[in-house]
Amino acid sequence: IFSGSGSAQAEALRVRRLLGALSDDMWYFAGTRHMADLLAGSVGAASVFLYIFEGLRRSEHGDDITFWRGTAPVPVATKMAEYLAHFAASGDPNGPDLPEWSAHVPGSASVMGLGSRIGMRAVDDEDRERHAFLVREYFSKRLPSELRRCEPSSDS
């Protein structure tokens, strides 16, 4: 992680950014995509719709709430509220006058971008590679062990 160049303060800042990005990938991006793959790939599964909130500023987890309610004073909020209303009524966010939101297909490289531009977009190759690494080296090992741990014992 340490490059050996620059000040200790610059190196500490770089490590902090890298660890923050790893945390975001594990708990938000890679984890969400992995669960979407599992859900969309299961027998008789309902459609799964993935999005990335590309708000009009740097956003944190949960910052999109006012947008889904349609109360933020920007056009994307109106569209997001329409998507939510259609999804609540039918299980499908698509409706008239809305850009098409494709259902997730396991392994898909696309996601709905919700921000100043609304529409399906490709997930960056570098992001996909990082997410695939986390799925392979963490989620695919950790999730089965957690599920086994939660199974009722044969003693009961």
CSV table of N, CA and C in Angstrom, one decimal:
chain,number,residue,atom,x,y,z
A,1,ILE,N,0.8,-1.2,0.0
A,1,ILE,CA,0.0,0.0,0.0
A,1,ILE,C,0.9,1.2,0.0
A,2,PHE,N,2.0,1.2,0.8
A,2,PHE,CA,2.8,2.4,0.8
A,2,PHE,C,3.7,2.4,-0.4
A,3,SER,N,3.7,3.6,-1.0
A,3,SER,CA,4.5,3.7,-2.3
A,3,SER,C,6.0,4.1,-2.0
A,4,GLY,N,6.3,4.6,-0.8
A,4,GLY,CA,7.6,4.9,-0.4
A,4,GLY,C,8.0,6.3,-0.9
A,5,SER,N,7.1,7.0,-1.6
A,5,SER,CA,7.4,8.4,-2.1
A,5,SER,C,6.4,9.3,-1.4
A,6,GLY,N,6.9,10.5,-1.2
A,6,GLY,CA,6.0,11.5,-0.6
A,6,GLY,C,6.1,11.5,0.9
A,7,SER,N,5.4,12.4,1.5
A,7,SER,CA,5.4,12.6,3.0
A,7,SER,C,4.5,11.5,3.6
A,8,ALA,N,4.8,11.3,4.9
A,8,ALA,CA,4.0,10.3,5.7
A,8,ALA,C,2.5,10.8,5.7
A,9,GLN,N,2.3,12.1,5.8
A,9,GLN,CA,0.9,12.6,5.8
A,9,GLN,C,0.2,12.3,4.4
A,10,ALA,N,0.9,12.4,3.3
A,10,ALA,CA,0.3,12.1,2.0
A,10,ALA,C,0.0,10.6,1.9
A,11,GLU,N,1.0,9.8,2.4
A,11,GLU,CA,0.8,8.4,2.4
A,11,GLU,C,-0.4,8.0,3.2
A,12,ALA,N,-0.6,8.6,4.4
A,12,ALA,CA,-1.7,8.3,5.3
A,12,ALA,C,-3.0,8.6,4.6
A,13,LEU,N,-3.0,9.8,3.9
A,13,LEU,CA,-4.2,10.2,3.2
A,13,LEU,C,-4.6,9.2,2.1
A,14,ARG,N,-3.5,8.8,1.4
A,14,ARG,CA,-3.7,7.8,0.3
A,14,ARG,C,-4.3,6.5,0.8
A,15,VAL,N,-3.8,6.0,1.9
A,15,VAL,CA,-4.2,4.7,2.6
A,15,VAL,C,-5.7,4.9,3.0
A,16,ARG,N,-6.0,6.1,3.6
A,16,ARG,CA,-7.4,6.3,4.0
A,16,ARG,C,-8.3,6.3,2.9
A,17,ARG,N,-7.9,6.9,1.7
A,17,ARG,CA,-8.8,6.9,0.5
A,17,ARG,C,-9.0,5.5,0.0
A,18,LEU,N,-7.9,4.7,0.0
A,18,LEU,CA,-8.0,3.3,-0.5
A,18,LEU,C,-8.9,2.4,0.4
A,19,LEU,N,-8.7,2.6,1.7
A,19,LEU,CA,-9.6,1.8,2.6
A,19,LEU,C,-11.1,2.3,2.5
A,20,GLY,N,-11.3,3.6,2.3
A,20,GLY,CA,-12.6,4.0,2.1
A,20,GLY,C,-13.3,3.5,0.8
A,21,ALA,N,-12.5,3.4,-0.2
A,21,ALA,CA,-13.0,2.8,-1.5
A,21,ALA,C,-13.3,1.3,-1.3
A,22,LEU,N,-12.4,0.6,-0.6
A,22,LEU,CA,-12.6,-0.8,-0.4
A,22,LEU,C,-13.9,-1.0,0.4
A,23,SER,N,-14.1,-0.2,1.4
A,23,SER,CA,-15.3,-0.3,2.2
A,23,SER,C,-16.6,0.0,1.4
A,24,ASP,N,-16.5,1.0,0.5
A,24,ASP,CA,-17.6,1.3,-0.4
A,24,ASP,C,-17.9,0.2,-1.3
A,25,ASP,N,-16.9,-0.4,-1.8
A,25,ASP,CA,-17.0,-1.5,-2.7
A,25,ASP,C,-17.7,-2.7,-2.0
A,26,MET,N,-17.1,-3.0,-0.8
A,26,MET,CA,-17.6,-4.2,-0.1
A,26,MET,C,-19.1,-4.1,0.3
A,27,TRP,N,-19.4,-3.0,0.9
A,27,TRP,CA,-20.7,-2.9,1.5
A,27,TRP,C,-21.8,-2.3,0.6
A,28,TYR,N,-21.4,-1.6,-0.4
A,28,TYR,CA,-22.4,-1.0,-1.3
A,28,TYR,C,-22.3,-1.5,-2.7
A,29,PHE,N,-21.3,-1.3,-3.4
A,29,PHE,CA,-21.2,-1.6,-4.8
A,29,PHE,C,-21.1,-3.1,-5.1
A,30,ALA,N,-20.0,-3.8,-4.7
A,30,ALA,CA,-19.8,-5.2,-5.0
A,30,ALA,C,-20.9,-6.0,-4.2
A,31,GLY,N,-21.2,-5.7,-3.0
A,31,GLY,CA,-22.1,-6.5,-2.2
A,31,GLY,C,-23.5,-6.4,-2.9
A,32,THR,N,-23.9,-5.2,-3.3
A,32,THR,CA,-25.2,-5.0,-3.9
A,32,THR,C,-25.3,-5.8,-5.3
A,33,ARG,N,-24.3,-5.7,-6.1
A,33,ARG,CA,-24.3,-6.4,-7.3
A,33,ARG,C,-24.3,-7.9,-7.1
A,34,HIS,N,-23.5,-8.4,-6.1
A,34,HIS,CA,-23.5,-9.8,-5.9
A,34,HIS,C,-24.9,-10.3,-5.4
A,35,MET,N,-25.5,-9.6,-4.5
A,35,MET,CA,-26.9,-10.0,-4.1
A,35,MET,C,-27.9,-9.9,-5.3
A,36,ALA,N,-27.7,-8.9,-6.1
A,36,ALA,CA,-28.6,-8.8,-7.3
A,36,ALA,C,-28.4,-10.0,-8.2
A,37,ASP,N,-27.2,-10.4,-8.4
A,37,ASP,CA,-26.9,-11.6,-9.2
A,37,ASP,C,-27.6,-12.8,-8.6
A,38,LEU,N,-27.4,-13.0,-7.3
A,38,LEU,CA,-28.0,-14.1,-6.7
A,38,LEU,C,-29.6,-14.1,-6.8
A,39,LEU,N,-30.1,-13.0,-6.5
A,39,LEU,CA,-31.6,-12.9,-6.5
A,39,LEU,C,-32.1,-13.0,-7.9
A,40,ALA,N,-31.5,-12.3,-8.9
A,40,ALA,CA,-32.0,-12.4,-10.3
A,40,ALA,C,-31.8,-13.8,-10.9
A,41,GLY,N,-30.8,-14.5,-10.4
A,41,GLY,CA,-30.5,-15.9,-10.9
A,41,GLY,C,-31.3,-17.0,-10.3
A,42,SER,N,-32.1,-16.7,-9.2
A,42,SER,CA,-32.8,-17.7,-8.5
A,42,SER,C,-34.1,-18.1,-9.3
A,43,VAL,N,-34.5,-19.3,-9.1
A,43,VAL,CA,-35.7,-19.9,-9.8
A,43,VAL,C,-36.9,-19.1,-9.3
A,44,GLY,N,-37.7,-18.7,-10.3
A,44,GLY,CA,-38.9,-18.0,-10.0
A,44,GLY,C,-38.7,-16.6,-9.4
A,45,ALA,N,-37.6,-16.0,-9.7
A,45,ALA,CA,-37.3,-14.7,-9.1
A,45,ALA,C,-38.1,-13.6,-9.7
A,46,ALA,N,-38.4,-12.6,-8.8
A,46,ALA,CA,-39.0,-11.4,-9.3
A,46,ALA,C,-37.9,-10.6,-10.0
A,47,SER,N,-38.3,-9.6,-10.8
A,47,SER,CA,-37.2,-8.8,-11.4
A,47,SER,C,-36.5,-8.0,-10.4
A,48,VAL,N,-35.2,-7.8,-10.7
A,48,VAL,CA,-34.3,-7.0,-9.8
A,48,VAL,C,-33.9,-5.8,-10.6
A,49,PHE,N,-34.0,-4.6,-10.0
A,49,PHE,CA,-33.6,-3.4,-10.7
A,49,PHE,C,-32.5,-2.7,-9.9
A,50,LEU,N,-31.3,-2.5,-10.5
A,50,LEU,CA,-30.2,-1.9,-9.9
A,50,LEU,C,-30.0,-0.4,-10.4
A,51,TYR,N,-29.6,0.4,-9.5
A,51,TYR,CA,-29.3,1.8,-9.9
A,51,TYR,C,-28.0,2.3,-9.1
A,52,ILE,N,-27.5,3.4,-9.6
A,52,ILE,CA,-26.4,4.1,-8.9
A,52,ILE,C,-26.9,5.5,-8.9
A,53,PHE,N,-27.0,6.1,-7.7
A,53,PHE,CA,-27.4,7.5,-7.5
A,53,PHE,C,-26.2,8.4,-7.8
A,54,GLU,N,-26.3,9.1,-8.8
A,54,GLU,CA,-25.3,10.0,-9.2
A,54,GLU,C,-25.8,11.5,-9.0
A,55,GLY,N,-26.2,11.7,-7.7
A,55,GLY,CA,-26.7,12.9,-7.3
A,55,GLY,C,-26.0,14.1,-7.8
A,56,LEU,N,-26.4,15.3,-7.5
A,56,LEU,CA,-25.8,16.5,-8.1
A,56,LEU,C,-24.7,17.0,-7.2
A,57,ARG,N,-24.3,16.2,-6.3
A,57,ARG,CA,-23.1,16.5,-5.4
A,57,ARG,C,-22.6,15.1,-4.9
A,58,ARG,N,-21.5,15.1,-4.2
A,58,ARG,CA,-21.0,13.8,-3.6
A,58,ARG,C,-22.1,13.4,-2.6
A,59,SER,N,-22.5,12.1,-2.8
A,59,SER,CA,-23.6,11.6,-2.0
A,59,SER,C,-23.1,10.5,-1.1
A,60,GLU,N,-23.7,10.3,0.0
A,60,GLU,CA,-23.4,9.3,1.0
A,60,GLU,C,-24.6,8.3,1.0
A,61,HIS,N,-24.5,7.2,1.6
A,61,HIS,CA,-25.6,6.2,1.7
A,61,HIS,C,-26.8,6.9,2.3
A,62,GLY,N,-27.9,6.8,1.7
A,62,GLY,CA,-29.2,7.4,2.2
A,62,GLY,C,-29.5,8.8,1.7
A,63,ASP,N,-28.5,9.4,1.0
A,63,ASP,CA,-28.8,10.8,0.6
A,63,ASP,C,-29.8,10.9,-0.5
A,64,ASP,N,-30.2,9.7,-1.1
A,64,ASP,CA,-31.2,9.7,-2.2
A,64,ASP,C,-32.6,9.7,-1.7
A,65,ILE,N,-32.8,9.7,-0.4
A,65,ILE,CA,-34.2,9.6,0.2
A,65,ILE,C,-35.1,10.7,-0.3
A,66,THR,N,-34.7,11.9,-0.2
A,66,THR,CA,-35.5,13.0,-0.6
A,66,THR,C,-35.8,13.0,-2.1
A,67,PHE,N,-34.9,12.4,-2.9
A,67,PHE,CA,-35.1,12.3,-4.3
A,67,PHE,C,-36.1,11.3,-4.6
A,68,TRP,N,-36.1,10.1,-3.9
A,68,TRP,CA,-37.2,9.1,-4.1
A,68,TRP,C,-38.5,9.6,-3.8
A,69,ARG,N,-38.6,10.5,-2.8
A,69,ARG,CA,-39.9,11.1,-2.4
A,69,ARG,C,-40.3,12.2,-3.4
A,70,GLY,N,-39.4,12.6,-4.3
A,70,GLY,CA,-39.8,13.7,-5.2
A,70,GLY,C,-39.7,15.1,-4.6
A,71,THR,N,-39.1,15.2,-3.4
A,71,THR,CA,-39.1,16.5,-2.8
A,71,THR,C,-37.9,17.3,-3.0
A,72,ALA,N,-36.8,16.7,-3.5
A,72,ALA,CA,-35.6,17.5,-3.9
A,72,ALA,C,-36.0,18.4,-5.1
A,73,PRO,N,-35.5,19.7,-5.0
A,73,PRO,CA,-35.9,20.6,-6.1
A,73,PRO,C,-35.1,20.5,-7.4
A,74,VAL,N,-35.0,19.3,-7.9
A,74,VAL,CA,-34.3,19.0,-9.2
A,74,VAL,C,-35.1,18.1,-10.0
A,75,PRO,N,-34.9,18.1,-11.3
A,75,PRO,CA,-35.7,17.2,-12.2
A,75,PRO,C,-35.6,15.7,-11.9
A,76,VAL,N,-34.4,15.3,-11.6
A,76,VAL,CA,-34.2,13.8,-11.3
A,76,VAL,C,-35.1,13.3,-10.2
A,77,ALA,N,-35.4,14.2,-9.2
A,77,ALA,CA,-36.3,13.8,-8.1
A,77,ALA,C,-37.7,13.4,-8.6
A,78,THR,N,-38.2,14.2,-9.6
A,78,THR,CA,-39.5,13.9,-10.1
A,78,THR,C,-39.5,12.5,-10.8
A,79,LYS,N,-38.5,12.3,-11.6
A,79,LYS,CA,-38.4,11.0,-12.3
A,79,LYS,C,-38.2,9.8,-11.3
A,80,MET,N,-37.4,10.0,-10.3
A,80,MET,CA,-37.2,8.9,-9.3
A,80,MET,C,-38.5,8.6,-8.6
A,81,ALA,N,-39.3,9.6,-8.2
A,81,ALA,CA,-40.6,9.4,-7.6
A,81,ALA,C,-41.5,8.7,-8.5
A,82,GLU,N,-41.5,9.0,-9.8
A,82,GLU,CA,-42.3,8.3,-10.8
A,82,GLU,C,-41.9,6.8,-10.9
A,83,TYR,N,-40.6,6.6,-11.0
A,83,TYR,CA,-40.1,5.2,-11.0
A,83,TYR,C,-40.6,4.4,-9.8
A,84,LEU,N,-40.5,5.0,-8.6
A,84,LEU,CA,-40.9,4.4,-7.3
A,84,LEU,C,-42.4,4.1,-7.3
A,85,ALA,N,-43.2,5.0,-7.8
A,85,ALA,CA,-44.6,4.8,-7.8
A,85,ALA,C,-45.0,3.6,-8.8
A,86,HIS,N,-44.3,3.6,-9.9
A,86,HIS,CA,-44.6,2.5,-10.9
A,86,HIS,C,-44.2,1.1,-10.3
A,87,PHE,N,-43.0,1.1,-9.6
A,87,PHE,CA,-42.5,-0.1,-9.0
A,87,PHE,C,-43.4,-0.6,-7.9
A,88,ALA,N,-43.9,0.3,-7.1
A,88,ALA,CA,-44.7,0.0,-6.0
A,88,ALA,C,-46.1,-0.6,-6.5
A,89,ALA,N,-46.5,-0.1,-7.6
A,89,ALA,CA,-47.8,-0.5,-8.2
A,89,ALA,C,-47.7,-1.8,-8.9
A,90,SER,N,-46.6,-2.1,-9.6
A,90,SER,CA,-46.5,-3.2,-10.5
A,90,SER,C,-45.3,-4.1,-10.3
A,91,GLY,N,-44.3,-3.7,-9.6
A,91,GLY,CA,-43.0,-4.5,-9.5
A,91,GLY,C,-42.1,-4.1,-10.6
A,92,ASP,N,-42.5,-3.1,-11.4
A,92,ASP,CA,-41.6,-2.7,-12.6
A,92,ASP,C,-41.6,-1.2,-12.5
A,93,PRO,N,-40.4,-0.6,-12.5
A,93,PRO,CA,-40.4,0.9,-12.4
A,93,PRO,C,-40.7,1.6,-13.7
A,94,ASN,N,-40.7,0.9,-14.8
A,94,ASN,CA,-40.9,1.6,-16.1
A,94,ASN,C,-42.3,2.1,-16.2
A,95,GLY,N,-42.4,3.3,-16.9
A,95,GLY,CA,-43.7,3.9,-17.2
A,95,GLY,C,-43.5,4.9,-18.4
A,96,PRO,N,-44.7,5.5,-18.8
A,96,PRO,CA,-44.6,6.4,-19.9
A,96,PRO,C,-43.7,7.6,-19.5
A,97,ASP,N,-43.0,8.1,-20.5
A,97,ASP,CA,-42.2,9.3,-20.4
A,97,ASP,C,-41.0,9.1,-19.4
A,98,LEU,N,-40.6,7.8,-19.2
A,98,LEU,CA,-39.5,7.6,-18.4
A,98,LEU,C,-38.4,6.8,-19.2
A,99,PRO,N,-37.2,7.1,-19.1
A,99,PRO,CA,-36.1,6.3,-19.8
A,99,PRO,C,-36.3,4.9,-19.3
A,100,GLU,N,-36.1,3.9,-20.2
A,100,GLU,CA,-36.2,2.5,-20.0
A,100,GLU,C,-35.2,2.1,-18.9
A,101,TRP,N,-35.7,1.3,-17.9
A,101,TRP,CA,-34.9,0.8,-16.8
A,101,TRP,C,-34.9,-0.7,-17.0
A,102,SER,N,-33.8,-1.3,-17.5
A,102,SER,CA,-33.7,-2.7,-17.7
A,102,SER,C,-33.6,-3.5,-16.4
A,103,ALA,N,-34.3,-4.6,-16.3
A,103,ALA,CA,-34.1,-5.5,-15.2
A,103,ALA,C,-32.7,-6.1,-15.2
A,104,HIS,N,-32.2,-6.3,-14.0
A,104,HIS,CA,-30.8,-6.9,-13.9
A,104,HIS,C,-30.8,-8.3,-14.3
A,105,VAL,N,-29.7,-8.7,-15.1
A,105,VAL,CA,-29.4,-10.0,-15.5
A,105,VAL,C,-28.1,-10.4,-14.8
A,106,PRO,N,-28.0,-11.6,-14.2
A,106,PRO,CA,-26.8,-11.9,-13.5
A,106,PRO,C,-25.6,-11.7,-14.4
A,107,GLY,N,-24.5,-11.1,-13.9
A,107,GLY,CA,-23.3,-10.8,-14.6
A,107,GLY,C,-23.4,-9.6,-15.5
A,108,SER,N,-24.5,-8.9,-15.6
A,108,SER,CA,-24.7,-7.8,-16.4
A,108,SER,C,-23.7,-6.7,-16.1
A,109,ALA,N,-23.3,-5.9,-17.1
A,109,ALA,CA,-22.4,-4.8,-16.9
A,109,ALA,C,-23.1,-3.5,-17.0
A,110,SER,N,-24.4,-3.5,-16.8
A,110,SER,CA,-25.2,-2.2,-16.9
A,110,SER,C,-26.0,-2.0,-15.6
A,111,VAL,N,-26.2,-0.7,-15.4
A,111,VAL,CA,-27.0,-0.3,-14.2
A,111,VAL,C,-27.7,1.0,-14.6
A,112,MET,N,-28.8,1.3,-13.9
A,112,MET,CA,-29.5,2.6,-14.2
A,112,MET,C,-28.7,3.7,-13.5
A,113,GLY,N,-28.4,4.7,-14.2
A,113,GLY,CA,-27.7,5.9,-13.6
A,113,GLY,C,-28.8,6.9,-13.3
A,114,LEU,N,-28.9,7.4,-12.1
A,114,LEU,CA,-29.9,8.4,-11.7
A,114,LEU,C,-29.1,9.6,-11.2
A,115,GLY,N,-29.2,10.6,-12.0
A,115,GLY,CA,-28.5,11.9,-11.7
A,115,GLY,C,-28.8,12.9,-12.7
A,116,SER,N,-27.9,13.8,-13.1
A,116,SER,CA,-28.2,14.8,-14.1
A,116,SER,C,-28.6,14.2,-15.4
A,117,ARG,N,-28.1,13.0,-15.7
A,117,ARG,CA,-28.5,12.2,-16.8
A,117,ARG,C,-29.1,10.9,-16.3
A,118,ILE,N,-30.2,10.6,-16.8
A,118,ILE,CA,-30.9,9.4,-16.4
A,118,ILE,C,-30.9,8.4,-17.5
A,119,GLY,N,-30.4,7.2,-17.2
A,119,GLY,CA,-30.4,6.1,-18.3
A,119,GLY,C,-29.5,5.0,-17.9
A,120,MET,N,-29.7,3.9,-18.6
A,120,MET,CA,-28.8,2.8,-18.4
A,120,MET,C,-27.4,3.1,-18.8
A,121,ARG,N,-26.4,2.7,-18.0
A,121,ARG,CA,-25.0,2.9,-18.4
A,121,ARG,C,-24.2,1.7,-18.0
A,122,ALA,N,-23.1,1.6,-18.7
A,122,ALA,CA,-22.1,0.5,-18.4
A,122,ALA,C,-21.4,0.8,-17.1
A,123,VAL,N,-21.1,-0.3,-16.4
A,123,VAL,CA,-20.3,-0.2,-15.2
A,123,VAL,C,-18.8,-0.3,-15.7
A,124,ASP,N,-18.0,0.6,-15.2
A,124,ASP,CA,-16.6,0.7,-15.6
A,124,ASP,C,-15.9,-0.6,-15.4
A,125,ASP,N,-15.1,-1.0,-16.4
A,125,ASP,CA,-14.4,-2.3,-16.4
A,125,ASP,C,-13.5,-2.5,-15.1
A,126,GLU,N,-12.9,-1.4,-14.7
A,126,GLU,CA,-12.0,-1.5,-13.5
A,126,GLU,C,-12.9,-1.7,-12.3
A,127,ASP,N,-14.0,-1.1,-12.2
A,127,ASP,CA,-15.0,-1.4,-11.1
A,127,ASP,C,-15.4,-2.8,-11.1
A,128,ARG,N,-15.8,-3.3,-12.3
A,128,ARG,CA,-16.3,-4.7,-12.4
A,128,ARG,C,-15.2,-5.7,-12.0
A,129,GLU,N,-14.0,-5.4,-12.3
A,129,GLU,CA,-12.9,-6.3,-11.9
A,129,GLU,C,-12.7,-6.3,-10.4
A,130,ARG,N,-12.7,-5.1,-9.8
A,130,ARG,CA,-12.6,-5.0,-8.4
A,130,ARG,C,-13.7,-5.7,-7.7
A,131,HIS,N,-15.0,-5.6,-8.2
A,131,HIS,CA,-16.1,-6.2,-7.6
A,131,HIS,C,-16.1,-7.7,-7.7
A,132,ALA,N,-15.6,-8.2,-8.9
A,132,ALA,CA,-15.5,-9.6,-9.1
A,132,ALA,C,-14.5,-10.2,-8.2
A,133,PHE,N,-13.4,-9.5,-7.9
A,133,PHE,CA,-12.4,-10.0,-7.0
A,133,PHE,C,-13.0,-10.1,-5.6
A,134,LEU,N,-13.8,-9.1,-5.1
A,134,LEU,CA,-14.4,-9.2,-3.8
A,134,LEU,C,-15.4,-10.3,-3.7
A,135,VAL,N,-16.2,-10.5,-4.8
A,135,VAL,CA,-17.1,-11.6,-4.8
A,135,VAL,C,-16.4,-13.0,-4.7
A,136,ARG,N,-15.4,-13.1,-5.5
A,136,ARG,CA,-14.6,-14.4,-5.5
A,136,ARG,C,-13.9,-14.6,-4.2
A,137,GLU,N,-13.3,-13.6,-3.7
A,137,GLU,CA,-12.4,-13.8,-2.5
A,137,GLU,C,-13.1,-13.5,-1.2
A,138,TYR,N,-14.2,-12.9,-1.2
A,138,TYR,CA,-14.9,-12.7,0.1
A,138,TYR,C,-16.3,-13.2,0.1
A,139,PHE,N,-17.2,-12.6,-0.7
A,139,PHE,CA,-18.6,-13.0,-0.6
A,139,PHE,C,-18.9,-14.4,-0.9
A,140,SER,N,-18.2,-15.0,-1.9
A,140,SER,CA,-18.5,-16.4,-2.3
A,140,SER,C,-18.0,-17.4,-1.2
A,141,LYS,N,-17.2,-16.9,-0.3
A,141,LYS,CA,-16.7,-17.8,0.8
A,141,LYS,C,-17.4,-17.5,2.1
A,142,ARG,N,-17.7,-16.2,2.3
A,142,ARG,CA,-18.3,-15.8,3.6
A,142,ARG,C,-19.8,-16.1,3.6
A,143,LEU,N,-20.5,-15.8,2.5
A,143,LEU,CA,-22.0,-16.0,2.5
A,143,LEU,C,-22.3,-17.5,2.8
A,144,PRO,N,-21.7,-18.5,2.1
A,144,PRO,CA,-22.1,-19.9,2.4
A,144,PRO,C,-21.8,-20.3,3.9
A,145,SER,N,-20.7,-19.8,4.4
A,145,SER,CA,-20.4,-20.1,5.8
A,145,SER,C,-21.4,-19.5,6.8
A,146,GLU,N,-21.8,-18.3,6.5
A,146,GLU,CA,-22.8,-17.7,7.3
A,146,GLU,C,-24.2,-18.4,7.2
A,147,LEU,N,-24.5,-18.8,6.0
A,147,LEU,CA,-25.8,-19.6,5.8
A,147,LEU,C,-25.7,-20.9,6.6
A,148,ARG,N,-24.6,-21.6,6.5
A,148,ARG,CA,-24.5,-22.8,7.3
A,148,ARG,C,-24.6,-22.6,8.8
A,149,ARG,N,-24.0,-21.5,9.2
A,149,ARG,CA,-24.0,-21.2,10.7
A,149,ARG,C,-25.5,-20.9,11.1
A,150,CYS,N,-26.3,-20.4,10.3
A,150,CYS,CA,-27.7,-20.1,10.6
A,150,CYS,C,-28.6,-21.2,10.4
A,151,GLU,N,-28.2,-22.3,9.9
A,151,GLU,CA,-29.1,-23.5,9.7
A,151,GLU,C,-29.4,-24.1,11.0
A,152,PRO,N,-30.6,-24.6,11.2
A,152,PRO,CA,-31.0,-25.3,12.4
A,152,PRO,C,-30.1,-26.5,12.6
A,153,SER,N,-29.7,-26.8,13.7
A,153,SER,CA,-28.9,-28.0,14.0
A,153,SER,C,-29.7,-29.2,13.9
A,154,SER,N,-29.1,-30.4,13.6
A,154,SER,CA,-29.9,-31.6,13.4
A,154,SER,C,-30.3,-32.1,14.8
A,155,ASP,N,-29.8,-31.5,15.9
A,155,ASP,CA,-30.2,-31.9,17.2
A,155,ASP,C,-31.5,-31.4,17.6
A,156,SER,N,-32.0,-30.4,16.9
A,156,SER,CA,-33.3,-29.8,17.4
A,156,SER,C,-34.5,-30.4,16.8
